[in-house]
Short mmCIF file of C-alpha atoms and ligand atoms in Angstrom, two decimals:
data_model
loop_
_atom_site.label_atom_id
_atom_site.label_comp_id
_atom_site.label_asym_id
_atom_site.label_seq_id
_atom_site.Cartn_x
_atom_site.Cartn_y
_atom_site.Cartn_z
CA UNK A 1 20.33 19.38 38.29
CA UNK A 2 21.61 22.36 37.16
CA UNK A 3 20.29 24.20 33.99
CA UNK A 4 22.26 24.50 30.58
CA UNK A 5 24.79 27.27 30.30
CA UNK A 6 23.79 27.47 26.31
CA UNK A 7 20.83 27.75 24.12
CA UNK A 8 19.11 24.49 23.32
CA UNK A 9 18.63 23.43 20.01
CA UNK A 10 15.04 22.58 19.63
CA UNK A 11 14.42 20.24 16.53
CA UNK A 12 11.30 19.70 16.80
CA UNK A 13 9.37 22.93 18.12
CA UNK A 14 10.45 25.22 14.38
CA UNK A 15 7.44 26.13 12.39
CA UNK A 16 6.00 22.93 10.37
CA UNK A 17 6.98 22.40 6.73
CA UNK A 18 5.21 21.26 3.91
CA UNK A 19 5.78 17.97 2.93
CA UNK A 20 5.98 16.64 -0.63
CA UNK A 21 6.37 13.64 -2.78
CA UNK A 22 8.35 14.25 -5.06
CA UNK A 23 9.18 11.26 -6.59
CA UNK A 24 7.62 7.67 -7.03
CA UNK A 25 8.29 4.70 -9.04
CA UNK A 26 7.03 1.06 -8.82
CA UNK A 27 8.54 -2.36 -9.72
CA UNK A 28 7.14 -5.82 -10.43
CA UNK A 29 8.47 -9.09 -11.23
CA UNK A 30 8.52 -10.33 -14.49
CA UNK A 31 6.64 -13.23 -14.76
CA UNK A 32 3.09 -13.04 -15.36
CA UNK A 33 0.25 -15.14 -14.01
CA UNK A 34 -3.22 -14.52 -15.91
CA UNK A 35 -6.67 -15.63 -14.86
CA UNK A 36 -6.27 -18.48 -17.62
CA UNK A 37 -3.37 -19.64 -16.01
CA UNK A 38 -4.99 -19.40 -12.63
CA UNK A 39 -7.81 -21.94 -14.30
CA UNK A 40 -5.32 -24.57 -14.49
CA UNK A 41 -4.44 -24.34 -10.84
CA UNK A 42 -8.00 -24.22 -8.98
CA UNK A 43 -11.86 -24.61 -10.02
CA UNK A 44 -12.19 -21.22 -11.40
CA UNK A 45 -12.83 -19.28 -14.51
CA UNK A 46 -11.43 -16.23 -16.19
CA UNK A 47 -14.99 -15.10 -16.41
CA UNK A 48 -15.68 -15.51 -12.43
CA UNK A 49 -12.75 -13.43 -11.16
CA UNK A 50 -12.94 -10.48 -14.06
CA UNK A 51 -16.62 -9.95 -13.02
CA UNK A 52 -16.21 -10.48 -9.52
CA UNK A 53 -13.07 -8.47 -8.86
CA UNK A 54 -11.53 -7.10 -11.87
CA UNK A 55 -8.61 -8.77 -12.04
CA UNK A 56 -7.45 -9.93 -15.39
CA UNK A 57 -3.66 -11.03 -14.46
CA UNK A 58 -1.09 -10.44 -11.40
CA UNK A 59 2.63 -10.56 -11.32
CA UNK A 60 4.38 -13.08 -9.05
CA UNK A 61 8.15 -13.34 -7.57
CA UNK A 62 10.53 -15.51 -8.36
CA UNK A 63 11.68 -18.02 -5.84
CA UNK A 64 14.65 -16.24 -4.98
CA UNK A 65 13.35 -12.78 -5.33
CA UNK A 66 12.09 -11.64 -1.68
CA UNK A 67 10.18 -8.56 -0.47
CA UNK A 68 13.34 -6.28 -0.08
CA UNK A 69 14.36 -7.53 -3.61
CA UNK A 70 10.97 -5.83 -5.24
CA UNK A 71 11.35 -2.81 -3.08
CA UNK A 72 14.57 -1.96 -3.86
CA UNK A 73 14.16 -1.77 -7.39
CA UNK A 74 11.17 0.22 -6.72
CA UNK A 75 13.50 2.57 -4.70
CA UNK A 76 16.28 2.96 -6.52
CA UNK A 77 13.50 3.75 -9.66
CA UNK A 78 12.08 6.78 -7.41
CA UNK A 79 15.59 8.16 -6.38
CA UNK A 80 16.85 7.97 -9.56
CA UNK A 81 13.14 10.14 -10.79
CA UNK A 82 14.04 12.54 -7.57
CA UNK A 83 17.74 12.83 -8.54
CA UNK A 84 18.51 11.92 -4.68
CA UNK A 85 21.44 9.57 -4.02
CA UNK A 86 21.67 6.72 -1.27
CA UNK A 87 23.20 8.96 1.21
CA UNK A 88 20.77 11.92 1.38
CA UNK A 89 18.14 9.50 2.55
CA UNK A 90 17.81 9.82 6.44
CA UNK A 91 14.91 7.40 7.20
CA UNK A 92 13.60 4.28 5.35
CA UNK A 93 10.23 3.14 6.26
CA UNK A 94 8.99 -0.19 4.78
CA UNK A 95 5.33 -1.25 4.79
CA UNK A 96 4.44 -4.90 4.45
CA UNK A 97 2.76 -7.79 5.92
CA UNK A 98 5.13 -10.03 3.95
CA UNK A 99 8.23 -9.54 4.88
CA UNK A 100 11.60 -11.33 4.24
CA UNK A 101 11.91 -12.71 7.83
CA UNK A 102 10.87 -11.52 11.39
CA UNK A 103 13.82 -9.63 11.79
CA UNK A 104 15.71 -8.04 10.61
CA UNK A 105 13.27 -5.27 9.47
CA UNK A 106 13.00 -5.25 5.65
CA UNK A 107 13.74 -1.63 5.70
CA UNK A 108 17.41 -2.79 6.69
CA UNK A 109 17.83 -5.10 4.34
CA UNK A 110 16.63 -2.57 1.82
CA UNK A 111 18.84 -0.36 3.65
CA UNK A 112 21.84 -2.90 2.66
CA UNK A 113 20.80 -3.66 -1.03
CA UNK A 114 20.58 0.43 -2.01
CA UNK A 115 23.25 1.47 -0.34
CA UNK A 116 21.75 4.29 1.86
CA UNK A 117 23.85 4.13 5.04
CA UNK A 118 22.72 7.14 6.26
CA UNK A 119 19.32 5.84 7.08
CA UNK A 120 17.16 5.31 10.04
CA UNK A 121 15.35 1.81 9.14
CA UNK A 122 11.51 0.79 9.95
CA UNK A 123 9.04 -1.59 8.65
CA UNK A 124 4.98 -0.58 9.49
CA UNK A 125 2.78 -3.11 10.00
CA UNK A 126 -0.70 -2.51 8.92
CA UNK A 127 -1.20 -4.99 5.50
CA UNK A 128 -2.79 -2.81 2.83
CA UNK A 129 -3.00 0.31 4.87
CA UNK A 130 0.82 -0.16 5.40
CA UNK A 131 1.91 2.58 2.91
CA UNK A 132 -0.66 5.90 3.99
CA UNK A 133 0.36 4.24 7.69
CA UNK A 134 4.23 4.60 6.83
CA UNK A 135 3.78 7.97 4.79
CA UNK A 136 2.12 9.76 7.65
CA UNK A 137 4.82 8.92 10.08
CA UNK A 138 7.29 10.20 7.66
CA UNK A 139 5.12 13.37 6.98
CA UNK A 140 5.11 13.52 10.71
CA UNK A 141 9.14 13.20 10.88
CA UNK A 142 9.42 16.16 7.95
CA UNK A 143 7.28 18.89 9.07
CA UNK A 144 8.83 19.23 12.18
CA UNK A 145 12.37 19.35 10.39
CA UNK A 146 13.17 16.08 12.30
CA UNK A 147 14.02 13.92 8.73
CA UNK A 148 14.93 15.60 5.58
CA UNK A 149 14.70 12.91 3.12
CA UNK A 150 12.72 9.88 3.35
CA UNK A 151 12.21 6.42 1.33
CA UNK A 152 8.61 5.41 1.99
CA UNK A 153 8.36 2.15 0.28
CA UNK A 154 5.17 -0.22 -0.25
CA UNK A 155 6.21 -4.05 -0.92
CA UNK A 156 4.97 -7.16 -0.74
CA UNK A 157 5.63 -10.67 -1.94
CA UNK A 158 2.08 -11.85 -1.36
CA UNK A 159 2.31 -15.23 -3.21
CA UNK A 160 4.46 -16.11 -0.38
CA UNK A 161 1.67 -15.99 1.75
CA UNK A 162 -0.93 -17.76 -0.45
CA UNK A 163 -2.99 -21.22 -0.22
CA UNK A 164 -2.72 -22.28 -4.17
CA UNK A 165 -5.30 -24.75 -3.44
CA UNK A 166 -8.10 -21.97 -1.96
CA UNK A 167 -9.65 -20.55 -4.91
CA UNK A 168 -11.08 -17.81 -2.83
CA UNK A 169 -8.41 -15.96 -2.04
CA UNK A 170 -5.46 -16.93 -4.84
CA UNK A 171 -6.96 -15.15 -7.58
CA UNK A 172 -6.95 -12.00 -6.28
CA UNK A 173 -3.14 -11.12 -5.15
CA UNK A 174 -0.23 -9.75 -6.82
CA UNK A 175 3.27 -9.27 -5.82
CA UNK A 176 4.85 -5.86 -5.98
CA UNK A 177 6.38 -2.77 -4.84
CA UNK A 178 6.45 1.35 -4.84
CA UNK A 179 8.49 3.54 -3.80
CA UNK A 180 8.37 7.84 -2.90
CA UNK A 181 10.65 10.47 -2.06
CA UNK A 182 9.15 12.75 0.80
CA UNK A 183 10.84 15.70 1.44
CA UNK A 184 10.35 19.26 2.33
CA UNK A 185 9.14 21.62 -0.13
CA UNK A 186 8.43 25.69 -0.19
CA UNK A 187 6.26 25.68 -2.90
CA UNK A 188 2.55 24.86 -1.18
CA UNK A 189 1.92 21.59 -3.11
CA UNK A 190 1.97 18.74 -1.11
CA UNK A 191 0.34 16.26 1.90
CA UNK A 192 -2.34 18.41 3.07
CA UNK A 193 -3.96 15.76 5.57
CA UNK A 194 -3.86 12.15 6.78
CA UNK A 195 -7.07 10.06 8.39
CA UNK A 196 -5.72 6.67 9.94
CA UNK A 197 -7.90 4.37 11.54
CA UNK A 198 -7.97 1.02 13.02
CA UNK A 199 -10.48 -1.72 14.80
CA UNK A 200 -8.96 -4.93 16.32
CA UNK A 201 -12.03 -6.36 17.30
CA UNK A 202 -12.23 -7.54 13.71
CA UNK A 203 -8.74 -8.84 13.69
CA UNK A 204 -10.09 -12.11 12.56
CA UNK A 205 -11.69 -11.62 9.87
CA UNK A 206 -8.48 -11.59 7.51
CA UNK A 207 -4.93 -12.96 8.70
CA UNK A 208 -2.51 -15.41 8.50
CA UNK A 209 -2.98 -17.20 11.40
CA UNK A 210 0.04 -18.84 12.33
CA UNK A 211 4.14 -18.50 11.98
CA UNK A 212 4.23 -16.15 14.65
CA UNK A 213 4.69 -15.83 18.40
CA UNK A 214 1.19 -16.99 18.64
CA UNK A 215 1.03 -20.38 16.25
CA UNK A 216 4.52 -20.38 15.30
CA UNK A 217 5.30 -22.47 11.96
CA UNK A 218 4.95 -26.21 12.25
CA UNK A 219 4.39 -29.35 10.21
CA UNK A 220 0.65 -29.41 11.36
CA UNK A 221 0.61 -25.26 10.96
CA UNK A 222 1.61 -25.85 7.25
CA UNK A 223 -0.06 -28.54 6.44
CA UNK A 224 -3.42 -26.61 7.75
CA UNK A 225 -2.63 -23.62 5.40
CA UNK A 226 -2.36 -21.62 8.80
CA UNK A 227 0.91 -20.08 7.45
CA UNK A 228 -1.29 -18.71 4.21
CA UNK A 229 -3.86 -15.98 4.17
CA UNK A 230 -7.70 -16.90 5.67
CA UNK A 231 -9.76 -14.11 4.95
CA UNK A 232 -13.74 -14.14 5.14
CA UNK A 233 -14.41 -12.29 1.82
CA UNK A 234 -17.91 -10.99 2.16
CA UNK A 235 -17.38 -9.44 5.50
CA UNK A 236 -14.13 -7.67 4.00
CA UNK A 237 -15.92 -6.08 1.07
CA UNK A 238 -18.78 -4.65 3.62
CA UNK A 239 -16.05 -3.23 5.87
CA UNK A 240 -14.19 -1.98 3.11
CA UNK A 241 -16.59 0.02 1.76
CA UNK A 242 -17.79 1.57 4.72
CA UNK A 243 -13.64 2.12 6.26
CA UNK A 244 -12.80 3.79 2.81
CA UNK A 245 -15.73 6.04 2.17
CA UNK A 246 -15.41 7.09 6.09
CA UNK A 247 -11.74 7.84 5.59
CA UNK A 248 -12.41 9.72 2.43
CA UNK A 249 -14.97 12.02 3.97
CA UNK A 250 -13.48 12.62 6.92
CA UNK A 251 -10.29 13.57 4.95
CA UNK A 252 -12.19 16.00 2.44
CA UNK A 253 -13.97 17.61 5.87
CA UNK A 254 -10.50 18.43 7.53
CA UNK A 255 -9.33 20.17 4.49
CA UNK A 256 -12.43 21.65 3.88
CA UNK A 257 -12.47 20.37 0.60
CA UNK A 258 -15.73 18.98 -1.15
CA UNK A 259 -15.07 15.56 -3.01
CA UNK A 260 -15.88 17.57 -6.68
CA UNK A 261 -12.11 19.17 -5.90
CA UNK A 262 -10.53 16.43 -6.20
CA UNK A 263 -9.49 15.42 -9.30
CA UNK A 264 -8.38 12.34 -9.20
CA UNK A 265 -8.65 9.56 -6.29
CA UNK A 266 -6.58 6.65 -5.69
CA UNK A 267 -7.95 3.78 -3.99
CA UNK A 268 -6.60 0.41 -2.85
CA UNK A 269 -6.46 -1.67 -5.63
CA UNK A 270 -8.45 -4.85 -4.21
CA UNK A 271 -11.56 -4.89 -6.42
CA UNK A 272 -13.22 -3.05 -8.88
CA UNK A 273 -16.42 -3.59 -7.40
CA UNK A 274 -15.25 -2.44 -3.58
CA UNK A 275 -14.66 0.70 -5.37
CA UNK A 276 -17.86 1.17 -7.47
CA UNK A 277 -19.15 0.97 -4.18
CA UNK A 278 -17.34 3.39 -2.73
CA UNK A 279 -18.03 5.78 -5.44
CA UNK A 280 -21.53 5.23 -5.06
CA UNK A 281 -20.86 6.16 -1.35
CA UNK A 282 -19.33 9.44 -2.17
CA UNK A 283 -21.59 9.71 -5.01
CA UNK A 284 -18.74 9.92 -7.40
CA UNK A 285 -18.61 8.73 -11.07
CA UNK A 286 -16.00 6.17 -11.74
CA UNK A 287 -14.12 7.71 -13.96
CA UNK A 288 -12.75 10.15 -11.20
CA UNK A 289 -10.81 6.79 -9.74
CA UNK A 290 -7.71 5.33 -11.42
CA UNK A 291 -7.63 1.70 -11.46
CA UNK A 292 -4.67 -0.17 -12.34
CA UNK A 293 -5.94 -3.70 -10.25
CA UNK A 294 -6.61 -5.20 -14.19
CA UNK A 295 -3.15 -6.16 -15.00
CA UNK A 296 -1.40 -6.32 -10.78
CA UNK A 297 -4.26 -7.81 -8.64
CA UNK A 298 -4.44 -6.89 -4.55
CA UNK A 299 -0.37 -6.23 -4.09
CA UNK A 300 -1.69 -5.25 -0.58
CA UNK A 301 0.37 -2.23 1.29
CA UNK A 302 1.98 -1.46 -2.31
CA UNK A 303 -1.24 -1.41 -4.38
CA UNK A 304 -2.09 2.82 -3.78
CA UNK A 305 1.40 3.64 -4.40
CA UNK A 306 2.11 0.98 -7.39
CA UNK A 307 -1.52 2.89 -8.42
CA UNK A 308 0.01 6.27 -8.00
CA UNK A 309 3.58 6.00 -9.82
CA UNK A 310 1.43 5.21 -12.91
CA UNK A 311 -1.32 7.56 -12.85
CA UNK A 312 1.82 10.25 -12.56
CA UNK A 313 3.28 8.80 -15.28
CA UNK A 314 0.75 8.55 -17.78
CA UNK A 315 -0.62 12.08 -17.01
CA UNK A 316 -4.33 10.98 -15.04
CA UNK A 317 -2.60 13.12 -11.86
CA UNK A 318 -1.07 16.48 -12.95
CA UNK A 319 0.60 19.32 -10.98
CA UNK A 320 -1.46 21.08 -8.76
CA UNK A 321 -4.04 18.48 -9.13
CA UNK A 322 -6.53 17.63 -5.68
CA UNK A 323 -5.48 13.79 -5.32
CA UNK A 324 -7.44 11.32 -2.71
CA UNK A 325 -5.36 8.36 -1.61
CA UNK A 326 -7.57 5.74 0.35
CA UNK A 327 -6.86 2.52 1.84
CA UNK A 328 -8.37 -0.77 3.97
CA UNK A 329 -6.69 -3.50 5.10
CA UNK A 330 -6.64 -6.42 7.63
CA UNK A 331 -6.60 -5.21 11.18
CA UNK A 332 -9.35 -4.04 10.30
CA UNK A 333 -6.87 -0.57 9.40
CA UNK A 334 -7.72 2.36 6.54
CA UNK A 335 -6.43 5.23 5.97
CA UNK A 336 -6.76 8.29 3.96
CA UNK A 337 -4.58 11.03 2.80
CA UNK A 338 -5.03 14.36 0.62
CA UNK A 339 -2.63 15.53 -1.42
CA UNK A 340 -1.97 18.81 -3.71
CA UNK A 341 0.16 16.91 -6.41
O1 LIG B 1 -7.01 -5.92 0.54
C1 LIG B 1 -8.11 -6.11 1.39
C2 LIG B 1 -8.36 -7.55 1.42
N1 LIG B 1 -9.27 -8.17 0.60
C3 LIG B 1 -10.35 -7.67 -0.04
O2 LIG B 1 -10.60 -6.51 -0.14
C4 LIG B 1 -11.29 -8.66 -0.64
C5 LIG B 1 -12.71 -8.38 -0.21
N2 LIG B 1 -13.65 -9.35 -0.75
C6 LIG B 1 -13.87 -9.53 -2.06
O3 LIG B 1 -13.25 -8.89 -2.89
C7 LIG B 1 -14.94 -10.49 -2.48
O4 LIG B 1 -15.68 -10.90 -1.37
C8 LIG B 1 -14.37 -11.75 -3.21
C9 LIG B 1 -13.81 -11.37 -4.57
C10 LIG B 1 -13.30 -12.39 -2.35
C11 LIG B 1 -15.48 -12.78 -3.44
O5 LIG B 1 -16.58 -12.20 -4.12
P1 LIG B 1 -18.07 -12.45 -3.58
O6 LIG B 1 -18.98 -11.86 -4.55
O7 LIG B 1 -18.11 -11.93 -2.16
O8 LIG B 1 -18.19 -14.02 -3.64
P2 LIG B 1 -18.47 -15.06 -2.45
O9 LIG B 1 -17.29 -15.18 -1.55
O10 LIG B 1 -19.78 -14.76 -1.84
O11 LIG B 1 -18.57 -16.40 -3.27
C12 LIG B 1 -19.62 -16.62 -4.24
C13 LIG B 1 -19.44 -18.01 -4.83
C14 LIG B 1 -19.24 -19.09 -3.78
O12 LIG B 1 -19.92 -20.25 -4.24
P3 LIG B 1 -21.38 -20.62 -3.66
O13 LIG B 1 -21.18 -20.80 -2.17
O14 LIG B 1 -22.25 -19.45 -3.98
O15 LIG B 1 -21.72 -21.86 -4.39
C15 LIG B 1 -17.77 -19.35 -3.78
O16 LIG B 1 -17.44 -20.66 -3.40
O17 LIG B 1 -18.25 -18.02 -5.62
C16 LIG B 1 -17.44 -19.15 -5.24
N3 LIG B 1 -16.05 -18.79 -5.48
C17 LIG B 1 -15.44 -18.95 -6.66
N4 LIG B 1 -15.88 -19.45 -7.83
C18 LIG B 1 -15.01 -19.47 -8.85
C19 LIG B 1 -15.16 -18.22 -4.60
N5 LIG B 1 -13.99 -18.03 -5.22
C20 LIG B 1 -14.13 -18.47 -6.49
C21 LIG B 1 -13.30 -18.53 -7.60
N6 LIG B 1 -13.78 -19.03 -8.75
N7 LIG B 1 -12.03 -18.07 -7.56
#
């Protein structure tokens, strides 16, 4: 082998840039589905799933709107906030557990439906970790001047995936999507730090068992409710607190940032009482979390970024704010990330 007679161009090895978000929006579908509704369906009460999780209402799909469908409009809602058109963006990255089929990816079909045929395409797999998962890859991509311009989408269709007749899980999901614009920036605000973990010993402990390569979808599958979410509630809530507040720390240590910086922190929106009890963790009062879970329910791997777009908008996160972002999902996965907004 002979070596090159030119220069190489190295990509990857320039200094690392700071990565931003500089836009976000969200989108959800129209109809809504309230805890009195929810009454009529299972043996429940309005009363039971406000005080045990929160939620007040959730917003579900309509049959012919898929998971693409909702994160589209979320996207084209964040370019249109960056002022970036389809064909700046170089890489779409997708997280869901609920996508529109095996494959193709959802990030392609996105890909098709906004017009952005410039783009690399990716869906991340991690439930409702999925969208500090998908963000840190793209951070990853940025810094080292890999990607320029990337749609980092959360989106789910959860009511696709869920057992109307199992009161234990069908009050608490939503269906959803939101949508940022990563990109370079000079100025120093931006993603200071990510903390992703995972633990697969615990895989079982929420899924949906079958309608893949393992169980695939069958008559007996469906009629089973293997093709709908089984999740063992207690356990999650004890994991969740202790994934989230270990994320969160372990964030804050890296940055060397104590958690009275930060001004405002963003959790996954599964339950309010999950995250009293992370507060009480991190020994922070709750009025230093924005909750939005009231009116959306658990929209899984869009719920933090859903939860972000509108504490932008209404002015809880301002510019050059300290902002936590933390996350826990099946897997077991979390995830944490630290952000100068
Ligand atoms: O995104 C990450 C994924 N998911 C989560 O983060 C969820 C984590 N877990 C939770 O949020 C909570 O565990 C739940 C909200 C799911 C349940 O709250 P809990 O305080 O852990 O209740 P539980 O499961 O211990 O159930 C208490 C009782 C049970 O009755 P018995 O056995 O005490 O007679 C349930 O059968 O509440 C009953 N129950 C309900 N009652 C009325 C369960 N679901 C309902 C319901 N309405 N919807």
């Amino acid at each position: 082998m002979s070596a090159p007679t030119h220069e190489l161009v190295r990509p990857c090895m320039s200094a690392l840039r700071t990565v931003s978000i500089t836009a976000t929006g969200f989108y959800v579908p129209d109809r809504v589905m309230t805890n009195a509704d929810l009454e009529k369906i299972v043996d429940t009460s309005d009363e039971w799933i406000f005080t045990r999780s929160g939620i007040r209402e959730r917003h579900i799909a309509a049959e012919d709107q898929a998971t693409s469908d909702l994160a589209a409009a979320a996207a084209q809602r964040a370019m249109e906030s960056a002022g970036v058109t389809p064909d700046e963006i170089d890489f779409i990255l997708v997280a869901t557990c609920t996508p529109d089929m095996t494959f193709p990816s959802t990030a392609c079909l996105v890909q098709k439906l906004i017009g952005a045929k410039n783009a690399a395409c990716l869906d991340v797999s991690a439930a409702c970790s999925g969208f500090l998962y998908a963000m840190d890859i793209a951070r990853q991509y940025i810094a080292c001047g890999a990607k320029q311009t990337i749609l980092v989408i959360g989106a789910e269709k959860m009511s696709s995936v869920m057992d109307w007749t199992d009161r234990a899980t069908c009050v608490l999901f939503g269906d959803g999507a939101g949508a940022a614009i990563l990109q370079a920036r000079e100025a120093k605000y931006g993603l200071l730090t990510s903390v992703l973990g995972s633990d697969g010993t615990l895989n079982e402990l929420l899924m949906v068992p079958a309608g893949g390569s393992r169980q695939p979808a069958s008559h007996e599958a469906i009629e089973q409710g293997l093709t709908c979410i089984r999740m063992a509630g207690r356990e999650v809530f004890k994991h969740a607190v202790t994934g989230m507040a270990g994320a969160a720390r372990e964030a804050l240590l890296r940055c060397g940032a104590n958690i009275e910086d930060v001004a405002c922190i963003i959790p996954h929106q599964a339950n309010s009482r999950i995250i009293q009890a992370v507060g009480q963790k991190l020994g922070v009062p709750m009025d230093r979390f924005f909750m939005n879970l009231e009116r959306y329910g658990n929209t899984s791997a869009a719920s933090v970024i859903m939860a972000l777009d509108e504490a932008v908008r209404i002015g809880r996160v301002q510019r050059g704010d300290l902002v936590l972002l933390v996350v826990f999902g099946a897997g077991f996965t979390w995830a944490a990330s630290l952000l100068e907004w």
